[in-house]
Amino acid sequence: MKALVYKSTGQVALEEKAKPGIIAPTDAVIKITKTTICGTDLHILKGDVKEVAYGTTLGHEGIGIVEETGNAVSNFKKGDHVLISCITSCGKCEYCRKGMYSHCREGGWVLGHLIDGTQAEYVRIPYADTSLYHIPADTNDESLVMLSDILPTGYECGVLNGQVQPGTTVAIVGAGPVGLAALTTAQFFTPAAIIMIDTDNNRLDVAKSMGATHAINSSQENVIEAVMALTDYEGVDTAMEAVGIPATFELCTQLIRPGGKVANIGVHGKSVSLAMEELWSKNITITTRLVDTCTTPMLLKTVSSKKLDPSAFITHRFTLSDIESAYKTFGNAAKEKALKVIINNEY
Ligand SMILES: NC(=O)c1ccc[n+]([C@@H]2O[C@H](COP(=O)([O-])OP(=O)(O)OC[C@H]3O[C@@H](n4cnc5c(N)ncnc54)[C@H](O)[C@@H]3O)[C@@H](O)[C@H]2O)c1
Ligand SMILES: [Zn+2]
Ligand SMILES: [Zn+2]
């Protein structure tokens, strides 16, 4: 089968690999119909996620059809249409029992990280019963791919951890798919203002069309001054970091008012500095989180009932045979006006 393989820093290639089979009785093999590329895949290519071995198939998002199940899988059978969660969970360990699936002792974020991922014709999903979700057989809705990772990530790591409440003010640094997912799901709580900050004017325009009340281009304006002017010189209640570099995390700590929350979403490859001499007395909270995907069932309902429409996240479509071009497009998002790219498996 064809699979997109991480070759070395900055390099991927579509290669021929053996089709995965069942290893453990709790496994399922899924024929991927649609997958996508995440900002985290770009962090892997940059060398930020050191544990990813060369030769690993990338990808942790997608929808597909069950091809084969192990003897212990009871909730899914051949032919079922499924959503693949970016987080694999055994459902039984101490962390899973707390709903912190990201730290499952047997799984967590393994797909396209520690084991072969979804940017391929087929993928093996461990603990299929608790890591897959049923989707109606008649839906071939590409927007469901947004539920594998970006919507739960924006919602859990950004909105829930940042404690967005009615009437509060929110700043989101990074208007990529994850920042925009946080913007979309923050509106469940009707905050008074959502200020989006990015260096890409196209993404800022998209953010405005998705409900941002203000947009600031941080390469053209002094962000701290602009945010203070918009918040009576107090700062925001919640600042979310959705880029994954020290400068944007440090910016978030400068944008919040006393009692504010900094909710980190970005994957970081470097240390950040924390100005404790400024922050110690500000009664702030800083949170970090690897997405648990514990809100996926709820988000699936909001999408199937059309209360939430993630189709606006999709800007480009490619076939699996052309996935290397998809990487180039997603990697040059500003020039290509790209958000999420859908990769259709034509094989
Ligand atoms: N915590 C988790 O579980 C989790 C899950 C998924 C993704 N992520 C992370 O979330 C982050 C965002 O993901 P994405 O897919 O939206 O990535 P992306 O690369 O598409 O988006 C990042 C955005 O940041 C903007 N940006 C870059 N430098 C900036 C700067 N100095 N100031 C302001 N904006 C700047 C870019 O223009 C871009 O729009 C990544 O770090 C990704 O790895 C985390
Ligand atoms: Zn991801
Ligand atoms: Zn577990």
PDB file of C-alpha atoms in Angstrom, residues 198-344:
ATOM      1  CA  ASP A 198      -1.630  36.121  13.446  1.00  0.00           C
ATOM      2  CA  THR A 199       0.849  37.280  10.829  1.00  0.00           C
ATOM      3  CA  ASP A 200      -1.259  35.992   7.912  1.00  0.00           C
ATOM      4  CA  ASN A 201      -3.923  38.435   6.691  1.00  0.00           C
ATOM      5  CA  ASN A 202      -5.821  35.721   4.832  1.00  0.00           C
ATOM      6  CA  ARG A 203      -6.223  33.655   8.002  1.00  0.00           C
ATOM      7  CA  LEU A 204      -7.257  36.779   9.912  1.00  0.00           C
ATOM      8  CA  ASP A 205      -9.967  37.449   7.296  1.00  0.00           C
ATOM      9  CA  VAL A 206     -11.192  33.859   7.698  1.00  0.00           C
ATOM     10  CA  ALA A 207     -11.205  34.375  11.478  1.00  0.00           C
ATOM     11  CA  LYS A 208     -13.448  37.430  11.079  1.00  0.00           C
ATOM     12  CA  SER A 209     -15.829  35.425   8.898  1.00  0.00           C
ATOM     13  CA  MET A 210     -15.921  32.756  11.653  1.00  0.00           C
ATOM     14  CA  GLY A 211     -16.887  35.177  14.403  1.00  0.00           C
ATOM     15  CA  ALA A 212     -13.729  36.971  15.588  1.00  0.00           C
ATOM     16  CA  THR A 213     -14.671  40.439  16.825  1.00  0.00           C
ATOM     17  CA  HIS A 214     -11.170  41.836  16.169  1.00  0.00           C
ATOM     18  CA  ALA A 215      -8.134  40.745  14.155  1.00  0.00           C
ATOM     19  CA  ILE A 216      -4.581  41.949  14.704  1.00  0.00           C
ATOM     20  CA  ASN A 217      -1.650  41.302  12.376  1.00  0.00           C
ATOM     21  CA  SER A 218       1.279  40.998  14.775  1.00  0.00           C
ATOM     22  CA  SER A 219       3.838  41.678  12.038  1.00  0.00           C
ATOM     23  CA  GLN A 220       2.209  45.047  11.323  1.00  0.00           C
ATOM     24  CA  GLU A 221       0.909  46.254  14.707  1.00  0.00           C
ATOM     25  CA  ASN A 222       2.094  46.369  18.305  1.00  0.00           C
ATOM     26  CA  VAL A 223      -0.133  43.590  19.634  1.00  0.00           C
ATOM     27  CA  ILE A 224       0.155  44.415  23.324  1.00  0.00           C
ATOM     28  CA  GLU A 225      -0.837  48.061  22.744  1.00  0.00           C
ATOM     29  CA  ALA A 226      -3.682  47.046  20.429  1.00  0.00           C
ATOM     30  CA  VAL A 227      -5.105  44.450  22.860  1.00  0.00           C
ATOM     31  CA  MET A 228      -4.802  46.825  25.826  1.00  0.00           C
ATOM     32  CA  ALA A 229      -6.643  49.538  23.862  1.00  0.00           C
ATOM     33  CA  LEU A 230      -9.461  47.054  23.154  1.00  0.00           C
ATOM     34  CA  THR A 231      -9.777  45.974  26.811  1.00  0.00           C
ATOM     35  CA  ASP A 232      -9.786  49.256  28.775  1.00  0.00           C
ATOM     36  CA  TYR A 233      -6.046  48.751  29.408  1.00  0.00           C
ATOM     37  CA  GLU A 234      -6.809  45.693  31.551  1.00  0.00           C
ATOM     38  CA  GLY A 235      -5.915  42.781  29.244  1.00  0.00           C
ATOM     39  CA  VAL A 236      -8.022  39.762  28.305  1.00  0.00           C
ATOM     40  CA  ASP A 237      -9.568  37.152  30.595  1.00  0.00           C
ATOM     41  CA  THR A 238      -8.235  34.279  28.466  1.00  0.00           C
ATOM     42  CA  ALA A 239      -5.248  34.156  26.116  1.00  0.00           C
ATOM     43  CA  MET A 240      -4.786  30.987  24.061  1.00  0.00           C
ATOM     44  CA  GLU A 241      -1.480  30.078  22.461  1.00  0.00           C
ATOM     45  CA  ALA A 242      -2.066  28.202  19.178  1.00  0.00           C
ATOM     46  CA  VAL A 243       1.319  28.523  17.423  1.00  0.00           C
ATOM     47  CA  GLY A 244       3.907  26.603  19.469  1.00  0.00           C
ATOM     48  CA  ILE A 245       6.894  29.002  19.660  1.00  0.00           C
ATOM     49  CA  PRO A 246       8.341  30.840  22.687  1.00  0.00           C
ATOM     50  CA  ALA A 247       7.467  34.350  21.401  1.00  0.00           C
ATOM     51  CA  THR A 248       3.749  33.641  21.142  1.00  0.00           C
ATOM     52  CA  PHE A 249       3.568  31.906  24.533  1.00  0.00           C
ATOM     53  CA  GLU A 250       5.388  34.831  26.150  1.00  0.00           C
ATOM     54  CA  LEU A 251       3.017  37.215  24.348  1.00  0.00           C
ATOM     55  CA  CYS A 252       0.025  35.411  25.877  1.00  0.00           C
ATOM     56  CA  THR A 253       1.425  35.964  29.384  1.00  0.00           C
ATOM     57  CA  GLN A 254       1.605  39.692  28.574  1.00  0.00           C
ATOM     58  CA  LEU A 255      -1.962  39.979  27.274  1.00  0.00           C
ATOM     59  CA  ILE A 256      -3.912  38.771  30.308  1.00  0.00           C
ATOM     60  CA  ARG A 257      -5.522  40.801  33.030  1.00  0.00           C
ATOM     61  CA  PRO A 258      -5.197  39.933  36.744  1.00  0.00           C
ATOM     62  CA  GLY A 259      -6.931  36.615  37.350  1.00  0.00           C
ATOM     63  CA  GLY A 260      -6.545  35.729  33.684  1.00  0.00           C
ATOM     64  CA  LYS A 261      -5.851  32.346  32.122  1.00  0.00           C
ATOM     65  CA  VAL A 262      -3.137  31.430  29.649  1.00  0.00           C
ATOM     66  CA  ALA A 263      -4.233  28.247  27.893  1.00  0.00           C
ATOM     67  CA  ASN A 264      -1.375  26.773  25.910  1.00  0.00           C
ATOM     68  CA  ILE A 265      -2.398  24.691  22.888  1.00  0.00           C
ATOM     69  CA  GLY A 266       0.758  24.758  20.739  1.00  0.00           C
ATOM     70  CA  VAL A 267       3.287  21.924  20.540  1.00  0.00           C
ATOM     71  CA  HIS A 268       6.621  23.372  21.683  1.00  0.00           C
ATOM     72  CA  GLY A 269      10.139  22.301  20.771  1.00  0.00           C
ATOM     73  CA  LYS A 270      11.976  24.870  22.912  1.00  0.00           C
ATOM     74  CA  SER A 271      11.905  26.282  26.452  1.00  0.00           C
ATOM     75  CA  VAL A 272       9.985  29.493  27.021  1.00  0.00           C
ATOM     76  CA  SER A 273      10.761  32.196  29.553  1.00  0.00           C
ATOM     77  CA  LEU A 274       8.309  33.041  32.274  1.00  0.00           C
ATOM     78  CA  ALA A 275       8.534  36.591  33.708  1.00  0.00           C
ATOM     79  CA  MET A 276       7.709  35.523  37.257  1.00  0.00           C
ATOM     80  CA  GLU A 277       8.805  38.951  38.536  1.00  0.00           C
ATOM     81  CA  GLU A 278       5.768  40.368  36.668  1.00  0.00           C
ATOM     82  CA  LEU A 279       3.397  37.425  37.005  1.00  0.00           C
ATOM     83  CA  TRP A 280       3.741  36.254  40.613  1.00  0.00           C
ATOM     84  CA  SER A 281       1.152  38.705  41.931  1.00  0.00           C
ATOM     85  CA  LYS A 282      -1.319  38.595  39.044  1.00  0.00           C
ATOM     86  CA  ASN A 283      -3.402  35.595  40.246  1.00  0.00           C
ATOM     87  CA  ILE A 284      -3.104  34.001  36.844  1.00  0.00           C
ATOM     88  CA  THR A 285      -3.452  30.383  35.734  1.00  0.00           C
ATOM     89  CA  ILE A 286      -1.329  28.755  33.046  1.00  0.00           C
ATOM     90  CA  THR A 287      -2.558  25.465  31.625  1.00  0.00           C
ATOM     91  CA  THR A 288      -1.060  22.950  29.219  1.00  0.00           C
ATOM     92  CA  ARG A 289      -2.803  19.955  27.699  1.00  0.00           C
ATOM     93  CA  LEU A 290      -2.414  17.253  25.150  1.00  0.00           C
ATOM     94  CA  VAL A 291      -5.892  16.875  23.699  1.00  0.00           C
ATOM     95  CA  ASP A 292      -7.851  14.095  25.406  1.00  0.00           C
ATOM     96  CA  THR A 293     -10.583  13.896  22.745  1.00  0.00           C
ATOM     97  CA  CYS A 294     -13.015  13.297  25.627  1.00  0.00           C
ATOM     98  CA  THR A 295     -15.385  15.850  24.018  1.00  0.00           C
ATOM     99  CA  THR A 296     -15.454  14.156  20.598  1.00  0.00           C
ATOM    100  CA  PRO A 297     -18.902  12.523  21.124  1.00  0.00           C
ATOM    101  CA  MET A 298     -20.388  15.914  22.041  1.00  0.00           C
ATOM    102  CA  LEU A 299     -18.690  17.667  19.100  1.00  0.00           C
ATOM    103  CA  LEU A 300     -19.846  14.910  16.735  1.00  0.00           C
ATOM    104  CA  LYS A 301     -23.431  15.667  17.793  1.00  0.00           C
ATOM    105  CA  THR A 302     -23.015  19.404  17.219  1.00  0.00           C
ATOM    106  CA  VAL A 303     -21.651  18.726  13.716  1.00  0.00           C
ATOM    107  CA  SER A 304     -24.255  16.090  12.763  1.00  0.00           C
ATOM    108  CA  SER A 305     -27.047  18.366  13.984  1.00  0.00           C
ATOM    109  CA  LYS A 306     -25.507  21.209  11.916  1.00  0.00           C
ATOM    110  CA  LYS A 307     -25.087  23.476  14.953  1.00  0.00           C
ATOM    111  CA  LEU A 308     -21.401  23.536  14.034  1.00  0.00           C
ATOM    112  CA  ASP A 309     -20.222  23.458  10.428  1.00  0.00           C
ATOM    113  CA  PRO A 310     -16.498  22.805  10.060  1.00  0.00           C
ATOM    114  CA  SER A 311     -16.581  22.743   6.236  1.00  0.00           C
ATOM    115  CA  ALA A 312     -15.139  26.278   6.126  1.00  0.00           C
ATOM    116  CA  PHE A 313     -11.854  24.886   7.487  1.00  0.00           C
ATOM    117  CA  ILE A 314     -11.243  22.993   4.230  1.00  0.00           C
ATOM    118  CA  THR A 315      -9.512  24.969   1.486  1.00  0.00           C
ATOM    119  CA  HIS A 316      -7.700  22.376  -0.647  1.00  0.00           C
ATOM    120  CA  ARG A 317      -8.201  18.796  -1.789  1.00  0.00           C
ATOM    121  CA  PHE A 318      -5.572  16.320  -2.998  1.00  0.00           C
ATOM    122  CA  THR A 319      -5.368  12.617  -3.733  1.00  0.00           C
ATOM    123  CA  LEU A 320      -3.114  10.360  -1.668  1.00  0.00           C
ATOM    124  CA  SER A 321      -0.788   9.959  -4.670  1.00  0.00           C
ATOM    125  CA  ASP A 322      -0.292  13.745  -4.555  1.00  0.00           C
ATOM    126  CA  ILE A 323       0.171  14.072  -0.776  1.00  0.00           C
ATOM    127  CA  GLU A 324       3.676  15.499  -1.136  1.00  0.00           C
ATOM    128  CA  SER A 325       2.115  18.506  -2.918  1.00  0.00           C
ATOM    129  CA  ALA A 326      -0.423  18.715  -0.085  1.00  0.00           C
ATOM    130  CA  TYR A 327       2.495  19.059   2.373  1.00  0.00           C
ATOM    131  CA  LYS A 328       3.994  21.861   0.256  1.00  0.00           C
ATOM    132  CA  THR A 329       0.666  23.688   0.143  1.00  0.00           C
ATOM    133  CA  PHE A 330      -0.008  23.321   3.893  1.00  0.00           C
ATOM    134  CA  GLY A 331       3.609  24.238   4.683  1.00  0.00           C
ATOM    135  CA  ASN A 332       3.229  27.466   2.628  1.00  0.00           C
ATOM    136  CA  ALA A 333      -0.171  28.277   4.067  1.00  0.00           C
ATOM    137  CA  ALA A 334       0.077  32.078   3.821  1.00  0.00           C
ATOM    138  CA  LYS A 335       1.095  32.068   0.144  1.00  0.00           C
ATOM    139  CA  GLU A 336      -1.358  29.295  -0.768  1.00  0.00           C
ATOM    140  CA  LYS A 337      -4.238  30.687   1.360  1.00  0.00           C
ATOM    141  CA  ALA A 338      -4.491  27.237   2.895  1.00  0.00           C
ATOM    142  CA  LEU A 339      -6.240  26.026   6.041  1.00  0.00           C
ATOM    143  CA  LYS A 340      -7.022  22.316   6.192  1.00  0.00           C
ATOM    144  CA  VAL A 341      -6.163  20.171   3.171  1.00  0.00           C
ATOM    145  CA  ILE A 342      -8.233  17.024   2.584  1.00  0.00           C
ATOM    146  CA  ILE A 343      -6.388  14.014   1.171  1.00  0.00           C
ATOM    147  CA  ASN A 344      -8.663  11.522  -0.583  1.00  0.00           C
TER     148      ASN A 344
END
